[in-house]
Coordinates of C-alpha atoms in Angstrom, one line a residue:
M26 CA 25.6 -21.2 -0.2
N27 CA 28.3 -19.4 1.6
L28 CA 28.4 -18.0 5.0
E29 CA 27.6 -14.4 4.0
E30 CA 24.5 -15.5 2.1
E31 CA 23.2 -17.5 5.2
I32 CA 23.6 -14.3 7.3
N33 CA 21.7 -12.4 4.8
K34 CA 19.0 -15.2 4.6
D35 CA 18.7 -15.4 8.3
A36 CA 18.4 -11.8 8.8
L37 CA 15.6 -11.4 6.4
K38 CA 13.8 -14.3 7.4
M39 CA 13.9 -13.2 10.9
A40 CA 12.5 -10.0 10.0
W41 CA 9.6 -11.7 8.1
A42 CA 8.9 -14.0 11.0
E43 CA 8.6 -11.0 13.6
L44 CA 6.1 -9.3 11.5
Q45 CA 4.0 -12.7 10.7
E46 CA 3.8 -13.1 14.5
R47 CA 2.3 -9.5 14.7
I48 CA 0.1 -10.4 11.8
R49 CA -1.3 -13.6 13.2
R50 CA -2.4 -11.5 16.4
I51 CA -4.1 -9.1 14.2
K52 CA -5.9 -11.5 12.3
L53 CA -7.7 -12.2 15.7
G54 CA -9.4 -8.8 15.5
G55 CA -10.7 -8.0 18.8
G56 CA -9.6 -11.6 20.4
K57 CA -11.0 -15.2 20.5
A58 CA -13.9 -14.3 23.0
R59 CA -15.3 -11.6 20.8
L60 CA -15.1 -14.0 17.7
K61 CA -16.8 -16.6 19.7
K62 CA -19.7 -14.3 20.7
L63 CA -20.0 -13.1 17.0
N64 CA -20.4 -16.5 16.0
E65 CA -23.2 -17.3 18.7
Q66 CA -25.3 -14.4 17.2
G67 CA -25.1 -16.1 13.8
K68 CA -22.7 -14.0 12.2
L69 CA -19.4 -14.8 10.4
S70 CA -16.5 -12.8 11.2
A71 CA -14.9 -10.2 8.5
R72 CA -12.4 -12.7 7.4
E73 CA -14.8 -15.7 7.3
R74 CA -17.1 -13.4 5.0
I75 CA -14.4 -12.6 2.8
N76 CA -13.2 -16.3 2.7
Q77 CA -16.7 -17.5 1.7
L78 CA -17.1 -14.7 -1.0
V79 CA -13.9 -14.8 -3.0
D80 CA -13.0 -17.4 -5.5
N81 CA -10.1 -19.1 -3.9
P82 CA -9.1 -17.7 -0.2
N83 CA -5.4 -18.7 -1.1
E84 CA -5.2 -15.9 -3.8
V85 CA -6.4 -13.1 -1.9
F86 CA -4.1 -9.8 -1.8
E87 CA -4.4 -7.9 1.6
V88 CA -4.1 -4.2 1.9
G89 CA -3.1 -2.4 5.1
I90 CA -3.3 -5.3 7.6
L91 CA -0.5 -3.5 9.5
A92 CA -2.5 -0.3 9.6
A93 CA -3.1 1.3 12.9
E94 CA -0.5 -1.0 14.6
K95 CA 0.8 0.5 17.6
M96 CA -1.7 3.3 17.6
Y97 CA -4.6 4.1 20.0
E98 CA -3.3 1.8 22.5
E99 CA -4.8 4.1 25.1
H100 CA -8.2 3.1 23.7
G101 CA -7.3 -0.5 23.8
G102 CA -5.8 -0.6 20.3
C103 CA -7.3 -1.0 16.8
P104 CA -6.1 -4.1 15.0
A105 CA -5.9 -3.8 11.1
A106 CA -7.6 -0.3 11.8
G107 CA -10.8 -2.3 12.4
V108 CA -11.5 -3.1 8.6
V109 CA -10.2 -5.7 6.4
V110 CA -9.5 -4.6 2.7
V111 CA -8.4 -7.1 0.3
I112 CA -8.3 -7.3 -3.5
A113 CA -9.5 -10.7 -5.0
H114 CA -11.4 -12.6 -7.8
V115 CA -15.0 -12.7 -7.1
A116 CA -16.9 -14.9 -9.9
K117 CA -13.8 -14.4 -11.9
K118 CA -13.8 -10.8 -11.6
R119 CA -11.1 -9.0 -9.7
C120 CA -12.7 -6.9 -6.9
V121 CA -11.7 -4.5 -4.0
I122 CA -13.6 -5.9 -0.8
V123 CA -14.0 -4.0 2.3
A124 CA -15.3 -5.8 5.6
N125 CA -15.7 -4.1 8.9
D126 CA -14.4 -6.0 11.8
A127 CA -17.3 -6.0 14.2
T128 CA -14.9 -7.4 17.1
V129 CA -13.0 -4.4 17.1
K130 CA -15.0 -1.8 19.0
A131 CA -18.2 -3.1 17.4
G132 CA -16.7 -2.3 13.8
A133 CA -16.4 1.5 15.0
W134 CA -14.5 3.9 12.7
F135 CA -11.1 5.4 14.1
P136 CA -9.3 7.9 12.1
M137 CA -7.1 5.4 10.3
T138 CA -10.3 3.2 9.6
A139 CA -11.4 6.2 7.5
K140 CA -8.0 6.4 5.8
K141 CA -7.7 2.5 5.0
N142 CA -11.5 2.9 3.7
L143 CA -10.4 6.1 1.3
R144 CA -7.6 4.0 0.2
A145 CA -9.6 1.1 -0.9
Q146 CA -11.8 3.4 -2.7
E147 CA -8.7 4.9 -4.4
I148 CA -8.0 1.4 -5.7
A149 CA -11.3 0.7 -7.0
M150 CA -11.4 4.3 -8.8
E151 CA -7.9 4.3 -10.2
N152 CA -8.4 0.8 -11.8
K153 CA -12.1 0.9 -12.1
I154 CA -13.0 -2.5 -10.5
P155 CA -15.9 -3.2 -8.6
I156 CA -16.0 -2.5 -4.9
I157 CA -17.9 -4.6 -2.2
Y158 CA -18.7 -3.4 1.4
L159 CA -19.3 -6.1 4.0
V160 CA -20.9 -3.5 6.4
D161 CA -21.1 -4.3 10.1
S162 CA -20.4 -1.0 12.1
A163 CA -21.4 1.1 15.1
G164 CA -20.3 4.4 13.2
I165 CA -17.7 6.9 14.2
Y166 CA -15.4 6.1 17.3
L167 CA -17.0 9.2 19.4
P168 CA -14.0 9.8 21.7
L169 CA -11.8 10.4 18.5
Q170 CA -14.6 12.2 16.6
D171 CA -12.7 15.4 16.2
E172 CA -10.1 13.6 14.2
I173 CA -12.1 11.7 11.8
F174 CA -15.4 14.0 11.1
A175 CA -14.8 17.6 9.3
D176 CA -11.6 17.5 7.1
K177 CA -11.4 16.8 3.5
E178 CA -9.7 13.4 3.7
D179 CA -12.1 12.4 6.6
F180 CA -15.4 10.2 6.9
G181 CA -17.4 12.5 4.7
R182 CA -15.0 11.8 1.9
I183 CA -16.3 8.1 1.7
F184 CA -19.6 9.2 0.8
R185 CA -18.4 11.9 -1.9
N186 CA -16.2 8.6 -3.4
N187 CA -19.5 6.8 -3.3
A188 CA -21.2 9.4 -5.6
K189 CA -17.9 9.9 -7.7
M190 CA -17.6 6.2 -8.4
S191 CA -21.2 5.7 -9.2
S192 CA -20.9 8.4 -11.8
M193 CA -17.7 6.7 -13.2
G194 CA -19.7 3.2 -13.8
I195 CA -17.7 1.6 -11.0
V196 CA -20.0 -1.0 -9.5
Q197 CA -20.7 -0.8 -5.6
I198 CA -22.3 -3.3 -3.8
A199 CA -22.8 -3.2 -0.1
A200 CA -24.2 -6.0 2.3
I201 CA -25.6 -4.7 5.6
M202 CA -24.9 -7.8 7.7
G203 CA -24.9 -6.0 11.2
S204 CA -25.3 -2.8 12.7
C205 CA -25.2 0.4 10.2
V206 CA -25.8 3.7 12.2
A207 CA -25.9 7.6 11.5
G208 CA -23.6 8.7 9.1
G209 CA -22.3 5.5 8.2
A210 CA -25.8 4.5 6.9
Y211 CA -25.0 6.6 3.8
L212 CA -22.3 4.3 2.7
P213 CA -24.4 1.2 1.8
I214 CA -27.2 3.3 0.3
M215 CA -25.1 5.4 -1.7
S216 CA -23.8 2.4 -3.3
D217 CA -25.6 1.0 -6.4
E218 CA -27.3 -2.2 -4.7
A219 CA -27.8 -3.0 -1.0
I220 CA -28.4 -6.4 0.6
I221 CA -29.7 -6.7 4.0
V222 CA -29.4 -9.6 6.4
E223 CA -32.7 -10.6 8.4
K224 CA -32.5 -10.4 12.3
T225 CA -28.8 -9.5 12.4
G226 CA -28.7 -6.3 9.6
S227 CA -29.9 -2.8 10.6
I228 CA -29.7 0.5 9.2
F229 CA -30.9 3.8 10.7
L230 CA -29.9 7.3 11.1
A231 CA -30.5 7.1 14.9
G232 CA -31.0 4.1 17.0
S233 CA -33.8 3.6 19.3
Y234 CA -32.3 5.2 22.4
L235 CA -31.3 8.3 20.5
V236 CA -34.9 8.3 18.8
K237 CA -36.3 8.2 22.4
A238 CA -34.3 11.1 23.6
A239 CA -35.0 13.2 20.6
I240 CA -38.5 12.8 19.9
G241 CA -40.0 10.7 22.7
E242 CA -40.8 7.7 20.6
N243 CA -40.5 4.3 22.0
I244 CA -39.5 1.8 19.3
D245 CA -37.1 -1.2 19.1
N246 CA -34.3 -1.2 16.4
E247 CA -35.7 -4.2 14.4
I248 CA -39.0 -2.2 13.8
L249 CA -37.2 1.1 13.3
G250 CA -34.7 0.0 10.8
G251 CA -34.4 -3.9 10.2
A252 CA -34.7 -5.9 7.2
D253 CA -38.3 -6.2 7.0
T254 CA -38.7 -2.6 7.3
H255 CA -36.1 -1.5 4.7
S256 CA -37.1 -4.3 2.2
G257 CA -40.9 -4.0 2.4
I258 CA -41.8 -0.7 3.6
S259 CA -39.1 2.1 3.2
G260 CA -37.5 0.5 -0.1
V261 CA -34.0 1.5 1.2
T262 CA -32.4 -2.1 0.5
D263 CA -32.9 -4.2 -2.8
Y264 CA -32.5 -7.8 -1.4
K265 CA -33.1 -9.2 1.8
V266 CA -31.5 -12.6 2.6
K267 CA -31.6 -14.9 5.7
D268 CA -28.1 -15.0 6.7
D269 CA -24.6 -14.1 6.0
S270 CA -23.7 -17.1 3.7
A271 CA -27.1 -16.0 1.5
A272 CA -25.9 -12.4 1.2
L273 CA -22.3 -13.5 0.1
K274 CA -24.2 -15.9 -2.4
K275 CA -26.1 -13.0 -3.7
I276 CA -23.1 -10.9 -4.0
R277 CA -21.5 -13.4 -6.1
S278 CA -24.4 -14.0 -8.4
L279 CA -24.7 -10.1 -8.9
I280 CA -20.9 -9.8 -9.8
E281 CA -21.1 -12.6 -12.3
K282 CA -23.5 -10.8 -14.4
I283 CA -21.5 -7.9 -15.0
G284 CA -20.3 -7.4 -18.5
S285 CA -16.7 -6.6 -19.6
K286 CA -15.5 -3.4 -21.0
P287 CA -12.4 -2.6 -23.2
N288 CA -8.9 -2.7 -21.2
A289 CA -6.0 -0.5 -21.3
G290 CA -4.2 -2.9 -23.8
F291 CA -1.0 -3.5 -21.6
K292 CA 1.0 -6.3 -23.2
H293 CA 0.6 -9.7 -21.8
T294 CA 2.3 -13.0 -23.0
K295 CA 3.1 -16.4 -21.6
S296 CA 4.8 -16.1 -18.1
E297 CA 8.4 -17.4 -17.6
N298 CA 10.1 -18.3 -14.3
P299 CA 13.1 -15.8 -13.5
K300 CA 16.5 -16.8 -14.1
F301 CA 16.9 -17.8 -10.6
D302 CA 14.5 -19.1 -7.9
S303 CA 12.7 -16.2 -6.2
L304 CA 13.3 -17.7 -2.9
S305 CA 17.1 -17.0 -3.3
L306 CA 16.3 -13.3 -3.1
Y307 CA 16.8 -14.0 0.8
N308 CA 20.5 -14.6 0.2
V309 CA 21.3 -11.7 -2.0
L310 CA 19.9 -8.8 0.0
P311 CA 22.8 -7.9 2.8
K312 CA 21.8 -7.8 6.5
S313 CA 23.2 -4.3 6.7
R314 CA 21.3 -1.6 5.0
T315 CA 24.6 0.3 4.3
Q316 CA 26.3 -2.7 2.5
P317 CA 26.6 -2.6 -1.3
Y318 CA 25.2 -5.2 -3.5
D319 CA 24.4 -6.1 -7.3
T320 CA 20.9 -5.2 -7.9
Y321 CA 21.2 -7.2 -11.1
E322 CA 21.1 -10.2 -8.7
I323 CA 17.7 -9.1 -7.5
L324 CA 16.2 -8.6 -10.9
D325 CA 17.5 -12.0 -11.9
R326 CA 15.2 -13.3 -9.4
I327 CA 12.1 -11.0 -10.1
V328 CA 11.8 -10.5 -13.8
D329 CA 10.9 -13.3 -16.6
K330 CA 14.1 -14.9 -17.6
D331 CA 15.9 -13.5 -20.7
S332 CA 13.2 -10.8 -20.8
M333 CA 15.4 -7.6 -20.0
D334 CA 16.2 -5.1 -22.9
E335 CA 18.3 -2.7 -20.8
Y336 CA 18.3 1.1 -21.8
K337 CA 21.4 3.0 -21.7
K338 CA 23.3 0.6 -19.8
E339 CA 26.6 2.4 -19.5
Y340 CA 25.4 5.6 -18.9
G341 CA 23.9 6.8 -15.4
Q342 CA 24.8 3.5 -13.8
T343 CA 23.5 4.2 -10.3
L344 CA 20.2 3.5 -12.0
I345 CA 19.2 0.7 -14.0
T346 CA 16.3 1.3 -16.6
S347 CA 15.3 -1.8 -18.8
Y348 CA 12.2 -3.0 -20.4
A349 CA 11.3 -6.6 -18.9
K350 CA 8.5 -9.0 -18.2
I351 CA 7.1 -10.0 -15.0
E352 CA 4.6 -12.9 -15.0
G353 CA 4.2 -12.1 -18.6
W354 CA 3.3 -8.6 -18.2
S355 CA 5.6 -6.0 -20.1
V356 CA 7.1 -3.5 -17.8
G357 CA 9.7 -0.6 -17.5
I358 CA 11.9 -1.1 -14.7
I359 CA 13.9 1.8 -12.7
A360 CA 15.8 0.2 -10.0
N361 CA 18.6 1.8 -7.9
Q362 CA 21.9 0.2 -8.3
R363 CA 23.5 -0.5 -4.9
K364 CA 27.0 -1.4 -5.8
V365 CA 29.7 1.2 -6.4
V366 CA 30.1 1.9 -10.3
K367 CA 32.4 3.7 -12.3
S368 CA 31.1 6.7 -14.4
K369 CA 31.8 7.5 -18.0
T370 CA 34.2 10.0 -17.0
G371 CA 36.0 7.1 -15.0
E372 CA 35.1 8.3 -11.3
M373 CA 33.5 6.1 -8.6
Q374 CA 29.9 6.7 -7.9
F375 CA 28.3 5.6 -4.9
G376 CA 25.5 2.8 -5.1
G377 CA 21.8 3.9 -4.1
V378 CA 22.7 7.6 -4.9
I379 CA 21.0 9.2 -7.7
Y380 CA 23.6 11.4 -9.9
G381 CA 22.8 13.8 -12.5
D382 CA 23.3 11.4 -15.5
S383 CA 21.2 8.7 -13.8
A384 CA 18.3 11.3 -13.4
D385 CA 18.7 12.2 -16.9
K386 CA 18.6 8.6 -18.1
A387 CA 15.4 7.7 -16.1
T388 CA 13.6 11.1 -17.3
R389 CA 13.9 9.7 -20.9
F390 CA 13.1 6.1 -20.0
I391 CA 9.8 7.1 -18.1
A392 CA 8.9 9.0 -21.6
N393 CA 9.7 5.9 -23.6
C394 CA 7.4 3.8 -21.5
N395 CA 4.5 6.3 -21.6
Q396 CA 4.8 6.5 -25.4
R397 CA 4.7 2.7 -25.4
N398 CA 1.9 2.0 -22.8
I399 CA 4.2 0.1 -20.7
P400 CA 3.7 0.2 -17.0
L401 CA 6.6 1.4 -14.6
V402 CA 8.0 -0.8 -11.8
F403 CA 10.3 1.2 -9.2
L404 CA 12.5 -1.0 -7.0
Q405 CA 13.8 1.6 -4.3
D406 CA 16.9 1.4 -2.4
V407 CA 18.1 4.9 -2.4
T408 CA 19.8 7.0 -0.1
G409 CA 19.0 10.3 -2.2
F410 CA 20.6 12.7 -4.7
M411 CA 24.3 13.2 -4.9
V412 CA 25.4 16.3 -2.8
G413 CA 28.6 18.4 -2.6
S414 CA 30.0 21.4 -4.8
K415 CA 30.7 19.3 -7.8
A416 CA 27.0 17.9 -7.9
E417 CA 25.4 21.3 -7.2
H418 CA 27.8 23.0 -9.8
S419 CA 26.6 20.5 -12.5
G420 CA 23.1 21.1 -11.8
I421 CA 21.9 18.1 -9.8
I422 CA 18.8 20.0 -8.6
K423 CA 17.8 20.6 -12.5
D424 CA 18.5 17.0 -13.3
G425 CA 16.3 15.8 -10.1
A426 CA 13.5 18.1 -10.8
K427 CA 13.2 16.9 -14.4
M428 CA 13.1 12.9 -13.1
V429 CA 10.3 14.1 -10.4
N430 CA 8.5 15.8 -13.3
A431 CA 8.5 12.8 -15.2
V432 CA 7.4 10.5 -12.5
A433 CA 4.5 13.0 -11.7
N434 CA 3.2 13.4 -14.9
S435 CA 3.2 9.6 -16.1
V436 CA 0.2 8.6 -17.2
V437 CA 1.0 4.8 -17.3
P438 CA 0.3 2.9 -14.0
K439 CA 3.3 2.9 -11.5
F440 CA 4.1 0.3 -9.0
T441 CA 6.8 0.9 -6.1
I442 CA 8.6 -1.9 -4.0
I443 CA 10.9 -0.4 -1.4
I444 CA 13.5 -3.2 -0.8
G445 CA 16.0 -1.4 1.4
N446 CA 16.3 2.3 2.0
S447 CA 13.9 5.0 0.9
F448 CA 15.5 8.2 2.1
G449 CA 14.9 11.8 1.2
A450 CA 14.2 13.2 -2.2
G451 CA 15.2 9.8 -3.6
N452 CA 12.1 8.4 -2.3
Y453 CA 10.2 11.1 -4.7
A454 CA 12.3 10.7 -7.6
M455 CA 11.5 6.9 -7.2
C456 CA 7.8 7.2 -7.0
G457 CA 7.0 7.3 -3.5
K458 CA 3.5 7.6 -2.2
A459 CA 3.1 11.2 -3.0
F460 CA 3.4 10.4 -6.7
D461 CA 0.5 7.9 -6.9
P462 CA 1.8 4.5 -7.3
R463 CA -1.1 1.9 -7.9
L464 CA 0.5 0.0 -5.3
M465 CA 3.1 0.8 -2.7
L466 CA 4.8 -2.1 -1.4
A467 CA 7.7 -2.9 0.8
W468 CA 9.9 -5.8 1.8
P469 CA 10.5 -6.6 5.5
S470 CA 14.1 -5.1 5.0
A471 CA 12.6 -1.7 4.1
K472 CA 13.5 1.7 5.7
L473 CA 11.7 4.9 5.1
A474 CA 12.7 8.5 6.2
V475 CA 14.3 11.7 5.3
M476 CA 17.8 10.2 6.0
G477 CA 19.2 7.3 7.7
G478 CA 19.1 7.2 11.7
A479 CA 23.1 7.4 11.9
Q480 CA 23.2 10.4 9.6
A481 CA 20.3 12.0 11.4
A482 CA 21.9 11.5 14.8
D483 CA 25.3 13.3 13.3
V484 CA 23.3 16.2 12.1
L485 CA 21.3 16.6 15.2
V486 CA 24.1 16.2 17.5
Q487 CA 26.1 19.0 15.5
I488 CA 23.3 21.2 16.0
E489 CA 23.2 20.6 19.7
K490 CA 27.0 21.2 20.0
A491 CA 26.6 24.4 18.0
S492 CA 23.9 25.6 20.2
A493 CA 25.5 24.8 23.3
K494 CA 28.9 26.5 22.0
K495 CA 26.8 29.7 21.2
A496 CA 25.5 29.6 25.0
G497 CA 28.9 29.6 26.2
T498 CA 28.9 25.8 27.2
Q499 CA 30.2 22.4 25.9
I500 CA 28.8 18.9 25.5
N501 CA 31.5 16.5 26.8
K502 CA 32.3 13.2 24.8
A503 CA 30.2 11.3 27.1
A504 CA 27.1 13.3 26.9
E505 CA 27.7 13.6 22.9
N506 CA 27.7 9.8 22.8
K507 CA 24.5 9.3 25.0
L508 CA 22.8 12.0 22.9
R509 CA 23.7 10.4 19.8
G510 CA 22.6 7.0 21.0
D511 CA 19.2 8.4 22.1
I512 CA 18.6 10.4 19.0
Q513 CA 19.4 7.3 16.7
S514 CA 17.5 4.9 18.7
R515 CA 14.2 7.2 18.4
Y516 CA 14.9 7.8 14.9
D517 CA 15.3 4.3 13.9
E518 CA 12.0 3.4 15.4
K519 CA 10.4 5.8 13.2
T520 CA 12.1 4.4 10.0
D521 CA 11.2 1.1 10.7
I522 CA 8.8 -0.2 7.9
L523 CA 6.2 -1.2 10.7
H524 CA 5.8 2.5 11.5
A525 CA 5.2 3.2 7.7
A526 CA 2.8 0.3 7.4
S527 CA 0.9 1.4 10.6
H528 CA 0.3 4.8 8.9
L529 CA -0.5 3.2 5.5
W530 CA 2.5 4.8 3.8
V531 CA 2.9 1.5 2.2
D532 CA -0.1 -0.9 1.2
A533 CA 1.5 -4.1 2.1
V534 CA 4.6 -5.3 3.6
I535 CA 5.2 -8.6 1.4
Q536 CA 7.9 -11.3 1.3
P537 CA 10.4 -10.8 -1.4
E538 CA 9.3 -13.8 -3.4
E539 CA 5.6 -12.4 -3.5
T540 CA 6.8 -9.2 -5.6
R541 CA 6.1 -10.9 -8.8
S542 CA 2.5 -11.9 -8.0
W543 CA 1.7 -8.5 -6.4
V544 CA 2.9 -6.5 -9.5
S545 CA 1.1 -9.1 -11.7
M546 CA -2.1 -8.5 -9.9
G547 CA -1.6 -4.7 -9.9
I548 CA -1.1 -4.7 -13.9
D549 CA -3.9 -7.0 -14.0
I550 CA -6.4 -4.8 -12.3
A551 CA -4.8 -1.7 -13.9
N552 CA -5.6 -2.9 -17.4
Q553 CA -9.4 -2.6 -16.5
S554 CA -8.9 1.2 -16.6
P555 CA -7.9 2.5 -20.0
S556 CA -6.6 6.3 -19.8
Q557 CA -7.2 9.1 -22.1
E558 CA -4.6 11.2 -20.7
K559 CA -1.5 12.1 -22.7
F560 CA 2.1 12.2 -21.3
N561 CA 3.1 16.0 -21.1
M562 CA 5.9 17.2 -18.9
G563 CA 5.0 20.9 -18.9
I564 CA 7.8 23.5 -18.8
L565 CA 11.3 22.0 -17.8
Q566 CA 14.6 23.9 -17.2
V567 CA 16.9 22.4 -19.5

């Protein structure tokens, strides 16, 4: 390994190590004292419940662990948005699992809690796989109720999705393992089947204190809405169990009996290792996000060995379009080429920039993959579309619009991994969050913004200088440099992948060597959801 590779490796490893330290703290939820108190109540923590429920705790894919990070600090924080969401095998069937973390504000729902729950339901709905709710929540966090209650994508959308999933035949099983209050009571009961744990599980629209205040009735919570009441009197729940472990065992038994349905028919053959070890990805990606590199070096460490059939290799070379396999699954790869390349007319083109010919090639390739029922994988390291008079006169907007149209109307599953930059309209064309990728993933090296910090600072400084000139004043060089530095510092913080992950703009920040397993899992669950939609790009400006 040469010095440059050592530097690259150390930079990416350090970025991941910093994230891992943060994740270790997040996994403690509300802290060790609250975890201990939970165990003293005879309850398992959210993560302990998941580990008991799944077939193999080492084969769990967690979604949104960085959600709400650095948010709600004035309220004491909300680690992982107060809810754990994973995709894992339960009784040999891929499921989405949603577990309230009762150590975080008694499992209360913050705005990001609702957003994360909706994302979990979206994954289940898109892929038509079972969803399991492990309920232990005090309901909406009242100090922020105005940010979670009334809008289309707020708390009520959860129950709308419960109803929609039931009509779609998507199995929903809920276990009431703690408190389940007010509007939150509808989630488990709008599921297909509900399990309740004796003594610790309770469910009611209003607790004993509110009942006393509202109608003057004196009653304790156990008689009001405990396991005996809802199993033997109201009939609200379907199964009563003695403890958390029994509830998890019951869920596994119910899932094990679910029958199979026709799949989507995505091609899967024997998996082959990549040409080079995936661990060597750390050596390839440069420390600097502006430094060029050869994206083929990345692909040689992600796709199965000798599986690439590159489409239009000599044309539109700032995008690589290729049929390939990942862990045996057939995929269509669209990747930004980050090295400087020579166009068909002999001119040099910037790496990471989408030119008209690249967009045209990608549009055709997306159509081919839809015709052949091949899922799409986008590897983003893009600074945007080419600008300038030559690009505008050649119709770059029109070519870009075609590519965006193809991405938007694609009916095969799409998976997006941000490995470097994800800037401007390039984010959209390369299947950003707005274009419904089944999974949106990022490496620790990723940056997500309208433009890079340095470029944004230059633009904003020019605007400030123009404003000062119009007012008859001037910004001296020292003031200009300070302004530029302040702007870039603020901008860089917002472009960091942690900021994107905390807002759930990406589902997970992963280690580069995990890319293959995440994509393979994503196609596996997508294969449970055959689509009747036809690919149609509508009206195009040609």
